[in-house]
Coordinates of C-alpha atoms in Angstrom, one line a residue:
M1 CA 187.1 92.8 45.9
T2 CA 183.7 92.3 47.6
T3 CA 183.2 93.6 51.1
T4 CA 180.6 91.8 53.2
I5 CA 178.9 94.0 55.8
T6 CA 177.5 92.3 58.9
P7 CA 174.0 93.7 59.7
Y8 CA 173.8 95.5 63.1
R9 CA 172.0 93.6 65.8
S10 CA 171.2 95.3 69.1
R11 CA 172.3 93.5 72.2
L12 CA 169.2 94.8 74.0
Q13 CA 166.5 92.3 74.8
P14 CA 163.4 92.8 72.6
A15 CA 160.5 94.7 74.3
H16 CA 157.5 92.9 75.4
A17 CA 154.2 94.5 74.4
G18 CA 152.2 92.4 76.8
F19 CA 149.3 93.8 78.7
G20 CA 151.2 93.6 82.0
G21 CA 153.9 95.9 80.6
L22 CA 151.2 98.4 79.5
L23 CA 149.7 98.4 82.9
L24 CA 153.1 99.1 84.5
A25 CA 153.8 101.9 82.0
E26 CA 150.4 103.6 82.6
W27 CA 150.8 103.2 86.4
T28 CA 154.2 104.8 86.1
K29 CA 152.8 107.7 84.2
F30 CA 150.2 108.3 86.9
R31 CA 152.4 108.1 89.9
T32 CA 155.2 110.2 88.4
V33 CA 152.9 113.2 87.8
R34 CA 153.1 114.7 91.3
A35 CA 150.0 116.9 90.8
W36 CA 147.8 113.9 90.2
T37 CA 148.9 112.0 93.3
I38 CA 148.5 115.2 95.4
V39 CA 144.9 115.7 94.0
L40 CA 144.1 112.1 94.8
G41 CA 145.3 112.6 98.4
V42 CA 143.4 115.9 98.8
A43 CA 140.3 114.2 97.4
A44 CA 140.5 111.5 100.0
V45 CA 140.9 114.0 102.9
A46 CA 138.3 116.3 101.6
T47 CA 135.8 113.5 101.1
A48 CA 136.1 112.3 104.7
A49 CA 136.0 115.9 106.0
V50 CA 132.8 116.8 104.1
C51 CA 131.1 113.6 105.3
L52 CA 131.9 114.7 108.8
L53 CA 130.9 118.3 108.4
G54 CA 127.6 117.4 106.7
A55 CA 126.6 115.0 109.4
A56 CA 127.7 117.5 112.2
G57 CA 125.3 120.0 110.8
S58 CA 122.3 117.7 111.2
S59 CA 120.3 117.2 114.4
T60 CA 117.0 115.6 115.5
G61 CA 114.7 116.0 118.4
G62 CA 114.4 112.3 119.0
G63 CA 111.3 110.2 118.9
A64 CA 109.7 109.6 122.3
Q65 CA 106.4 108.4 120.8
D66 CA 108.0 106.0 118.3
T67 CA 106.6 102.5 118.1
Y68 CA 108.8 99.5 117.3
G69 CA 107.8 96.2 115.8
P70 CA 109.0 92.7 116.9
D71 CA 112.3 93.0 114.9
G72 CA 113.0 96.5 116.2
T73 CA 111.8 98.3 113.1
A74 CA 110.1 101.7 113.7
V75 CA 106.4 101.1 112.7
V76 CA 103.0 102.7 112.6
D77 CA 100.4 100.6 114.5
V78 CA 97.3 102.7 114.5
F79 CA 93.8 101.5 113.5
R80 CA 90.3 100.8 114.6
Y81 CA 90.0 97.3 116.1
T82 CA 86.9 95.4 117.1
H83 CA 88.3 92.4 119.0
R84 CA 87.9 89.7 121.6
P85 CA 90.3 87.2 123.2
L86 CA 90.9 83.8 121.6
T87 CA 92.4 81.0 123.8
G88 CA 94.1 78.3 121.9
D89 CA 93.4 77.5 118.2
G90 CA 90.5 79.0 116.3
T91 CA 89.1 80.3 113.0
L92 CA 87.8 83.8 112.3
T93 CA 85.7 84.3 109.1
V94 CA 84.0 87.4 107.7
R95 CA 82.8 89.0 104.4
V96 CA 84.1 92.5 103.6
T97 CA 81.3 94.2 101.8
G98 CA 82.8 97.7 101.3
L99 CA 85.6 100.1 102.1
S100 CA 85.2 103.8 101.6
S101 CA 86.6 107.2 102.7
A102 CA 84.8 108.6 105.7
D103 CA 85.7 112.2 105.1
G104 CA 84.3 112.7 101.6
R105 CA 87.6 112.4 99.8
T106 CA 89.0 109.7 97.6
V107 CA 89.8 106.5 99.5
E108 CA 93.5 106.0 99.9
P109 CA 95.0 103.1 97.8
W110 CA 96.3 101.4 100.9
A111 CA 93.2 101.8 103.1
K112 CA 92.6 98.4 104.7
A113 CA 89.7 96.4 106.1
G114 CA 89.9 92.8 107.3
L115 CA 90.8 90.3 110.0
L116 CA 93.6 90.5 112.4
V117 CA 95.2 88.3 115.1
K118 CA 97.4 90.2 117.5
R119 CA 99.6 89.1 120.4
N120 CA 98.1 91.7 122.6
L121 CA 96.9 95.3 122.5
T122 CA 100.4 96.8 123.0
P123 CA 101.4 98.9 120.0
G124 CA 104.1 97.2 118.0
S125 CA 103.2 93.6 119.1
A126 CA 103.3 90.8 116.7
Y127 CA 100.3 90.2 114.4
A128 CA 99.0 88.6 111.2
A129 CA 96.2 90.0 109.1
V130 CA 94.3 89.1 106.0
L131 CA 92.8 92.2 104.4
A132 CA 91.1 93.8 101.5
T133 CA 92.2 97.1 99.8
P134 CA 90.6 99.4 97.2
T135 CA 93.4 99.1 94.5
H136 CA 95.9 96.5 95.7
G137 CA 93.5 93.6 96.1
V138 CA 93.5 91.1 98.9
R139 CA 96.7 90.8 101.0
M140 CA 98.2 88.7 103.8
Q141 CA 100.4 90.9 106.0
W142 CA 102.3 90.2 109.2
D143 CA 104.7 91.8 111.6
F144 CA 104.6 95.1 109.7
T145 CA 107.3 94.4 107.1
H146 CA 105.9 91.3 105.4
D147 CA 103.3 91.3 102.6
T148 CA 101.9 88.6 100.3
A149 CA 99.4 89.4 97.5
G150 CA 96.2 87.4 97.0
S151 CA 93.6 88.2 94.3
R152 CA 93.3 91.6 92.6
T153 CA 89.7 92.0 93.8
D154 CA 88.7 95.7 94.4
V155 CA 86.7 95.5 97.6
T156 CA 85.0 98.9 96.9
T157 CA 83.0 97.2 94.1
T158 CA 83.1 93.4 94.9
P159 CA 82.6 91.9 98.4
R160 CA 85.2 89.4 99.4
W161 CA 85.2 86.6 102.0
L162 CA 88.3 86.4 104.3
R163 CA 89.4 83.8 106.8
L164 CA 92.2 83.7 109.3
T165 CA 93.0 80.4 111.1
R166 CA 95.3 80.0 114.1
T167 CA 97.0 76.7 114.8
G168 CA 99.6 77.2 117.6
D169 CA 102.2 79.7 116.3
H170 CA 100.9 79.4 112.7
L171 CA 98.4 81.8 111.1
T172 CA 96.9 81.0 107.8
G173 CA 95.0 83.4 105.6
Y174 CA 92.4 82.5 103.0
E175 CA 90.0 84.3 100.7
S176 CA 86.9 83.3 98.8
P177 CA 84.4 84.9 96.4
D178 CA 81.4 83.1 97.8
G179 CA 82.3 81.7 101.2
R180 CA 82.4 78.1 99.9
T181 CA 85.5 77.8 97.7
W182 CA 88.6 79.0 99.6
T183 CA 92.0 79.9 98.3
K184 CA 95.0 79.9 100.6
I185 CA 97.1 83.1 100.5
R186 CA 99.9 82.3 103.0
D187 CA 100.8 80.4 106.1
V188 CA 103.0 82.4 108.5
R189 CA 104.6 81.7 111.9
L190 CA 104.7 84.2 114.7
P191 CA 107.3 82.7 117.2
G192 CA 106.3 82.7 120.9
L193 CA 102.6 83.6 120.3
P194 CA 100.9 83.3 123.7
H195 CA 98.0 80.9 124.4
T196 CA 95.5 83.7 124.5
V197 CA 95.6 86.3 121.7
Q198 CA 93.3 89.1 120.5
V199 CA 91.3 88.5 117.3
G200 CA 88.9 90.6 115.4
L201 CA 88.0 93.1 112.6
F202 CA 90.0 96.2 111.8
T203 CA 89.9 99.2 109.6
G204 CA 92.5 101.8 108.9
T205 CA 93.9 104.2 106.3
P206 CA 97.0 106.3 105.8
P207 CA 96.4 110.1 106.0
H208 CA 95.8 112.1 102.9
E209 CA 99.1 113.5 101.7
D210 CA 99.7 116.6 99.5
V211 CA 103.1 117.4 98.1
R212 CA 103.8 120.7 96.4
R213 CA 107.1 121.5 94.8
A214 CA 108.4 124.8 93.5
F215 CA 111.9 126.3 92.9
G216 CA 111.6 127.8 96.4
G217 CA 111.2 124.5 98.1
T218 CA 108.9 121.6 98.9
S219 CA 105.9 121.4 101.2
E220 CA 104.2 118.3 102.5
T221 CA 100.8 118.3 104.0
Y222 CA 99.2 115.4 105.9
D223 CA 95.6 115.7 106.9
G224 CA 92.5 113.8 107.6
G225 CA 92.3 110.2 106.6
Q226 CA 89.4 108.1 107.9
A227 CA 88.0 105.0 106.3
T228 CA 84.9 103.0 106.9
G229 CA 84.8 99.3 106.4
T230 CA 81.6 97.2 106.4
F231 CA 81.5 93.5 107.3
D232 CA 78.9 90.8 107.7
H233 CA 78.7 87.0 108.3
L234 CA 81.2 87.4 111.1
S235 CA 81.9 84.1 112.9
L236 CA 84.5 82.9 115.4
R237 CA 85.2 79.2 116.1
G238 CA 87.3 78.7 119.2
T239 CA 87.3 79.4 122.9
S240 CA 86.5 83.0 123.8
A241 CA 85.1 84.1 127.2
A242 CA 84.5 87.8 126.4
S243 CA 82.3 89.8 124.0
W244 CA 83.4 92.1 121.2
A245 CA 85.0 95.4 122.2
G246 CA 86.1 98.4 120.2
T247 CA 89.6 100.0 120.6
D248 CA 91.5 102.7 118.8
M249 CA 94.9 101.2 118.5
G250 CA 97.9 103.4 118.8
P251 CA 100.5 104.8 121.2
A252 CA 99.3 106.5 124.3
L253 CA 98.7 110.3 123.7
P254 CA 100.3 112.7 126.1
D255 CA 98.2 114.4 128.7
G256 CA 96.4 117.6 127.7
P257 CA 94.1 118.7 124.9
A258 CA 94.3 116.7 121.6
P259 CA 96.1 118.4 118.7
H260 CA 93.8 120.5 116.5
N261 CA 94.5 118.3 113.5
A262 CA 94.0 115.0 115.3
P263 CA 91.5 112.7 113.5
P264 CA 88.3 112.0 115.3
A265 CA 88.0 108.8 117.4
G266 CA 87.0 105.6 115.6
T267 CA 83.6 104.0 115.9
T268 CA 82.1 100.5 115.7
T269 CA 78.4 99.9 115.1
V270 CA 76.5 96.7 114.8
S271 CA 73.1 96.5 113.0
A272 CA 70.3 94.2 113.9
S273 CA 71.1 92.1 110.9
G274 CA 74.7 91.6 112.1
T275 CA 76.4 94.1 109.8
Y276 CA 79.6 95.6 111.4
T277 CA 80.7 99.1 110.5
L278 CA 84.1 100.2 111.6
T279 CA 85.4 103.7 111.0
G280 CA 89.0 104.5 111.9
H281 CA 92.2 106.1 110.8
G282 CA 95.9 105.1 110.8
D283 CA 97.9 102.3 109.3
I284 CA 99.7 99.1 110.1
A285 CA 103.0 99.3 108.4
P286 CA 106.7 100.2 108.7
A287 CA 107.4 103.9 109.4
Q288 CA 108.8 105.5 106.3
D289 CA 109.0 109.2 107.4
G290 CA 112.4 109.2 109.2
P291 CA 115.7 110.6 107.8
D292 CA 118.1 108.2 106.2
T293 CA 121.2 108.3 108.4
V294 CA 123.1 106.1 106.1
Q295 CA 122.6 108.4 103.1
M296 CA 123.3 111.4 105.3
S297 CA 126.8 110.0 106.0
F298 CA 128.0 110.3 102.4
Q299 CA 127.7 114.0 101.6
G300 CA 131.4 114.1 100.8
V301 CA 130.9 111.8 97.8
F302 CA 129.1 114.5 95.9
F303 CA 132.2 116.7 96.4
A304 CA 134.6 113.9 95.6
V305 CA 133.0 113.4 92.1
L306 CA 134.7 116.7 91.0
F307 CA 138.1 115.4 91.9
M308 CA 137.5 112.0 90.1
V309 CA 136.2 113.7 87.0
A310 CA 139.4 115.9 86.9
L311 CA 141.7 112.9 87.4
G312 CA 140.0 110.7 84.8
T313 CA 140.0 113.5 82.3
L314 CA 143.7 114.6 82.7
F315 CA 144.9 111.1 82.7
V316 CA 144.3 111.0 78.9
T317 CA 143.8 114.6 77.7
A318 CA 147.2 115.7 79.1
E319 CA 148.9 113.3 76.6
Y320 CA 146.8 114.7 73.8
K321 CA 147.6 118.3 74.8
R322 CA 151.4 117.7 74.8
G323 CA 151.5 115.3 71.8
L324 CA 152.7 112.5 74.0
I325 CA 149.9 110.2 72.9
R326 CA 151.7 109.8 69.5
T327 CA 154.7 108.4 71.4
T328 CA 152.4 106.1 73.3
F329 CA 150.7 104.7 70.2
T330 CA 154.1 104.5 68.3
A331 CA 155.4 102.3 71.1
T332 CA 152.2 100.3 71.4
P333 CA 150.2 100.3 68.1
A334 CA 147.4 98.3 69.7
R335 CA 145.5 101.3 70.8
L336 CA 142.6 99.4 72.4
K337 CA 145.2 97.8 74.7
V338 CA 146.4 101.2 75.7
L339 CA 142.8 102.3 76.5
A340 CA 142.2 99.1 78.5
A341 CA 145.4 99.7 80.5
K342 CA 144.5 103.3 81.3
T343 CA 141.0 102.1 82.3
V344 CA 142.3 99.5 84.7
V345 CA 144.8 101.9 86.3
I346 CA 142.3 104.7 86.8
I347 CA 139.8 102.1 88.3
A348 CA 142.4 100.8 90.7
V349 CA 143.6 104.1 92.0
T350 CA 140.2 105.8 92.3
F351 CA 138.4 102.8 93.8
T352 CA 141.1 102.1 96.3
T353 CA 141.3 105.7 97.4
G354 CA 137.6 106.2 97.3
L355 CA 136.9 103.1 99.4
A356 CA 139.3 104.2 102.1
A357 CA 138.0 107.8 102.1
V358 CA 134.4 106.8 102.1
A359 CA 134.8 104.3 104.9
V360 CA 136.6 106.8 107.1
G361 CA 134.0 109.5 106.2
F362 CA 131.1 107.2 107.0
T363 CA 132.6 106.2 110.4
L364 CA 133.2 109.9 111.3
A365 CA 129.7 110.9 110.1
Q366 CA 128.0 108.2 112.1
H367 CA 129.8 109.3 115.3
A368 CA 128.7 112.9 114.6
L369 CA 125.1 111.9 114.0
R370 CA 124.9 109.9 117.3
S371 CA 126.3 113.0 119.1
N372 CA 123.5 115.0 117.6
G373 CA 120.7 112.8 118.7
F374 CA 120.4 110.1 116.0
T375 CA 120.6 107.3 118.6
P376 CA 119.1 103.8 119.0
P377 CA 116.5 102.5 118.9
R378 CA 115.0 104.9 116.3
F379 CA 118.4 105.1 114.5
P380 CA 120.5 102.0 114.6
E381 CA 124.1 102.4 115.6
L382 CA 126.0 101.3 112.5
S383 CA 129.6 100.4 111.9
V384 CA 131.1 100.2 108.5
L385 CA 130.5 96.4 108.6
D386 CA 126.8 96.5 109.6
H387 CA 124.1 96.1 107.0
P388 CA 123.4 98.2 104.9
A389 CA 126.7 100.2 105.4
P390 CA 129.0 97.8 103.4
R391 CA 126.8 98.0 100.3
A392 CA 126.6 101.8 100.6
V393 CA 130.4 102.2 101.2
V394 CA 131.5 99.9 98.5
G395 CA 128.9 101.3 96.1
S396 CA 130.0 104.8 96.7
A397 CA 133.6 103.9 96.0
A398 CA 132.4 102.2 92.8
L399 CA 130.4 105.3 91.9
L400 CA 133.6 107.4 92.1
S401 CA 135.6 104.9 90.1
L402 CA 132.9 104.7 87.4
V403 CA 132.8 108.5 87.2
A404 CA 136.6 108.6 86.7
V405 CA 136.3 106.0 83.9
L406 CA 133.5 107.9 82.3
A407 CA 135.6 111.0 82.3
L408 CA 138.5 109.0 80.8
A409 CA 136.3 107.7 78.0
V410 CA 134.8 111.1 77.2
G411 CA 138.4 112.6 77.3
V412 CA 139.4 110.2 74.5
I413 CA 136.4 111.2 72.5
L414 CA 136.7 115.0 73.0
R415 CA 140.5 115.3 73.5
N416 CA 139.9 118.5 75.5
S417 CA 140.1 118.9 79.2
A418 CA 137.6 121.7 79.8
G419 CA 135.0 120.2 77.5
T420 CA 135.3 116.8 79.1
I421 CA 135.1 118.0 82.6
A422 CA 132.1 120.2 81.8
T423 CA 130.3 117.3 80.0
V424 CA 130.8 114.8 82.8
V425 CA 129.8 117.2 85.5
V426 CA 126.7 118.1 83.7
L427 CA 125.8 114.4 83.2
V428 CA 126.5 113.3 86.8
L429 CA 125.9 116.3 89.1
L430 CA 123.5 118.7 87.4
P431 CA 120.5 116.2 87.4
Q432 CA 121.1 115.8 91.1
I433 CA 120.9 119.6 91.7
L434 CA 117.9 120.1 89.4
S435 CA 116.0 117.3 91.1
F436 CA 115.7 119.4 94.2
A437 CA 113.7 122.0 92.3
L438 CA 111.8 120.4 89.4
P439 CA 108.3 119.0 89.8
L440 CA 108.5 115.6 91.4
P441 CA 107.7 113.5 88.2
A442 CA 110.4 115.3 86.3
A443 CA 112.9 115.0 89.1
Q444 CA 112.3 111.3 89.4
W445 CA 112.6 110.9 85.7
L446 CA 116.0 112.6 85.7
L447 CA 117.2 110.4 88.5
R448 CA 116.2 107.3 86.6
V449 CA 117.7 108.0 83.2
T450 CA 120.9 110.0 84.0
P451 CA 124.2 108.9 85.7
A452 CA 123.0 110.7 88.8
A453 CA 120.9 107.6 89.4
A454 CA 124.0 106.0 90.9
F455 CA 123.7 108.0 94.1
A456 CA 120.8 105.6 94.9
V457 CA 123.5 103.2 96.1
Q458 CA 123.9 105.3 99.2
Q459 CA 120.3 104.7 100.4
G460 CA 120.1 102.9 103.7
V461 CA 116.3 102.9 104.3
T462 CA 114.4 99.9 103.1
R463 CA 111.4 101.0 101.0
Y464 CA 108.4 98.7 101.4
P465 CA 106.0 98.4 98.5
Q466 CA 102.9 98.1 100.8
V467 CA 103.6 101.7 102.1
T468 CA 102.6 104.9 100.4
Y469 CA 105.3 107.4 100.5
N470 CA 106.6 110.3 98.4
C471 CA 110.1 109.7 97.2
L472 CA 111.7 113.1 97.6
P473 CA 115.3 113.6 96.3
E474 CA 116.1 116.2 99.1
S475 CA 115.2 113.5 101.6
G476 CA 117.8 111.1 100.1
C477 CA 115.2 109.0 98.3
Y478 CA 115.8 107.8 94.8
P479 CA 113.2 106.1 92.5
L480 CA 115.6 103.2 91.6
S481 CA 116.9 100.6 94.0
P482 CA 120.6 100.9 95.0
W483 CA 122.1 98.5 92.6
H484 CA 119.8 99.4 89.7
G485 CA 120.8 103.1 90.1
L486 CA 124.5 102.2 90.0
A487 CA 123.8 100.1 86.9
V488 CA 122.6 103.2 85.1
L489 CA 126.0 104.9 85.6
A490 CA 127.8 101.7 84.6
A491 CA 125.8 101.6 81.4
Y492 CA 126.7 105.1 80.5
T493 CA 130.4 104.3 81.3
A494 CA 130.3 101.2 79.1
A495 CA 128.7 103.1 76.2
A496 CA 131.3 105.9 76.5
L497 CA 134.2 103.3 76.5
L498 CA 132.8 101.7 73.4
L499 CA 132.5 105.0 71.7
A500 CA 136.1 105.9 72.8
A501 CA 137.4 102.6 71.4
W502 CA 135.6 103.3 68.1
S503 CA 137.1 106.8 68.1
L504 CA 140.7 105.5 68.7
R505 CA 140.4 103.2 65.8
R506 CA 139.0 105.7 63.3
R507 CA 140.9 108.9 64.2
D508 CA 144.5 109.9 64.0
A509 CA 146.4 110.4 67.2

């Protein structure tokens, strides 16, 4: 007699190995480990608290002598000006025959000599200028923050003709090698320009700056800085009822003796042949020497990186340590899907938490800074929605999230908690610390090529290419732009994830 045995069939529904199920499984792992959720909460509170404490420890004496441009930007408006009034439209033409240092030192790259039309003689008033420089060629600049390049002519070796034409609110700059063939540089509009303006020649130069760095600190020295510009073939077409007058432009100095390091007064001389020689100091540019109150509001992010590194690491190495990763891969043989699910979960929890913590920390820090003297107009009053705060807040949250993913990927590769945490901390935080002590070129190199470049996303000060400044890490300045700096960390993270994926496919669990 033959017995037929019916095969067993489970009444349970078959499991779905879809990506959504994996996400749910990885999220369940994360939220059911109480220590991880506690660490995430502590990280959020600590981040906001350190942002507040860091800002509360900063103070400023204000800026009574600050000058502000037409758009409210703090500016430097100091130069030697030989000028006269122009009523209505007109054209000013001159040939710049030389520009040199007046104190025996090398002329500064952004020393300037040229033509300038200015609303009035009030520091910070609207202007447009066409000018020549030693190493940056001919430029058209207006209202302090705007700059357009002309030819690359070095005025220290080659004379250059310049022309500035006014038609209503429009100012147009031209240049020429011979005074006959003219090339237009730019036409700009200065809204509300009065019927009578000041026009003339100007010369200025930034001060000589010396930066010395050692492991004991950084010293910056500003001294001297006078330039001499020579001009000929000066002509003005238009209505002007006055003669040429020389003025040292700049804010009014307080009563009393001049500071011992104050540059000498500027001079204007005119030869019998009509050659004008102007000697002066100063610059016409945005002020770049103030603290970055946006970057100062994110000191808690540096501290939060440690928490994110630990979370990203333990999210994967804990399974390797206890052997649970074998169970995970047995249930889901598609290992790369598991890695992707872990990555999405760690991104979601760290970015969400980081965004909330950083936004609260920024708001608290800004309030503390205003209480300590960082007030308008020198320091704008920013909410979390005012430019550039949204970029800095979201970018800081993205930084924390990328660091957690980097730790996750390195954890897959090393499969060791201590080694992973040490590796990621060295990559992300150590370059930042070393940059405060290393020589400036080495420090800036580190902040370009390591994940620490991502902290550039917290910068709130606009850096203008037409201004000479030393980018010091301890002042919150980074050599890369905000998004380019964050992209460096993103590239490291992507590379680590690719290596982690390769490791998962090649190695046993």
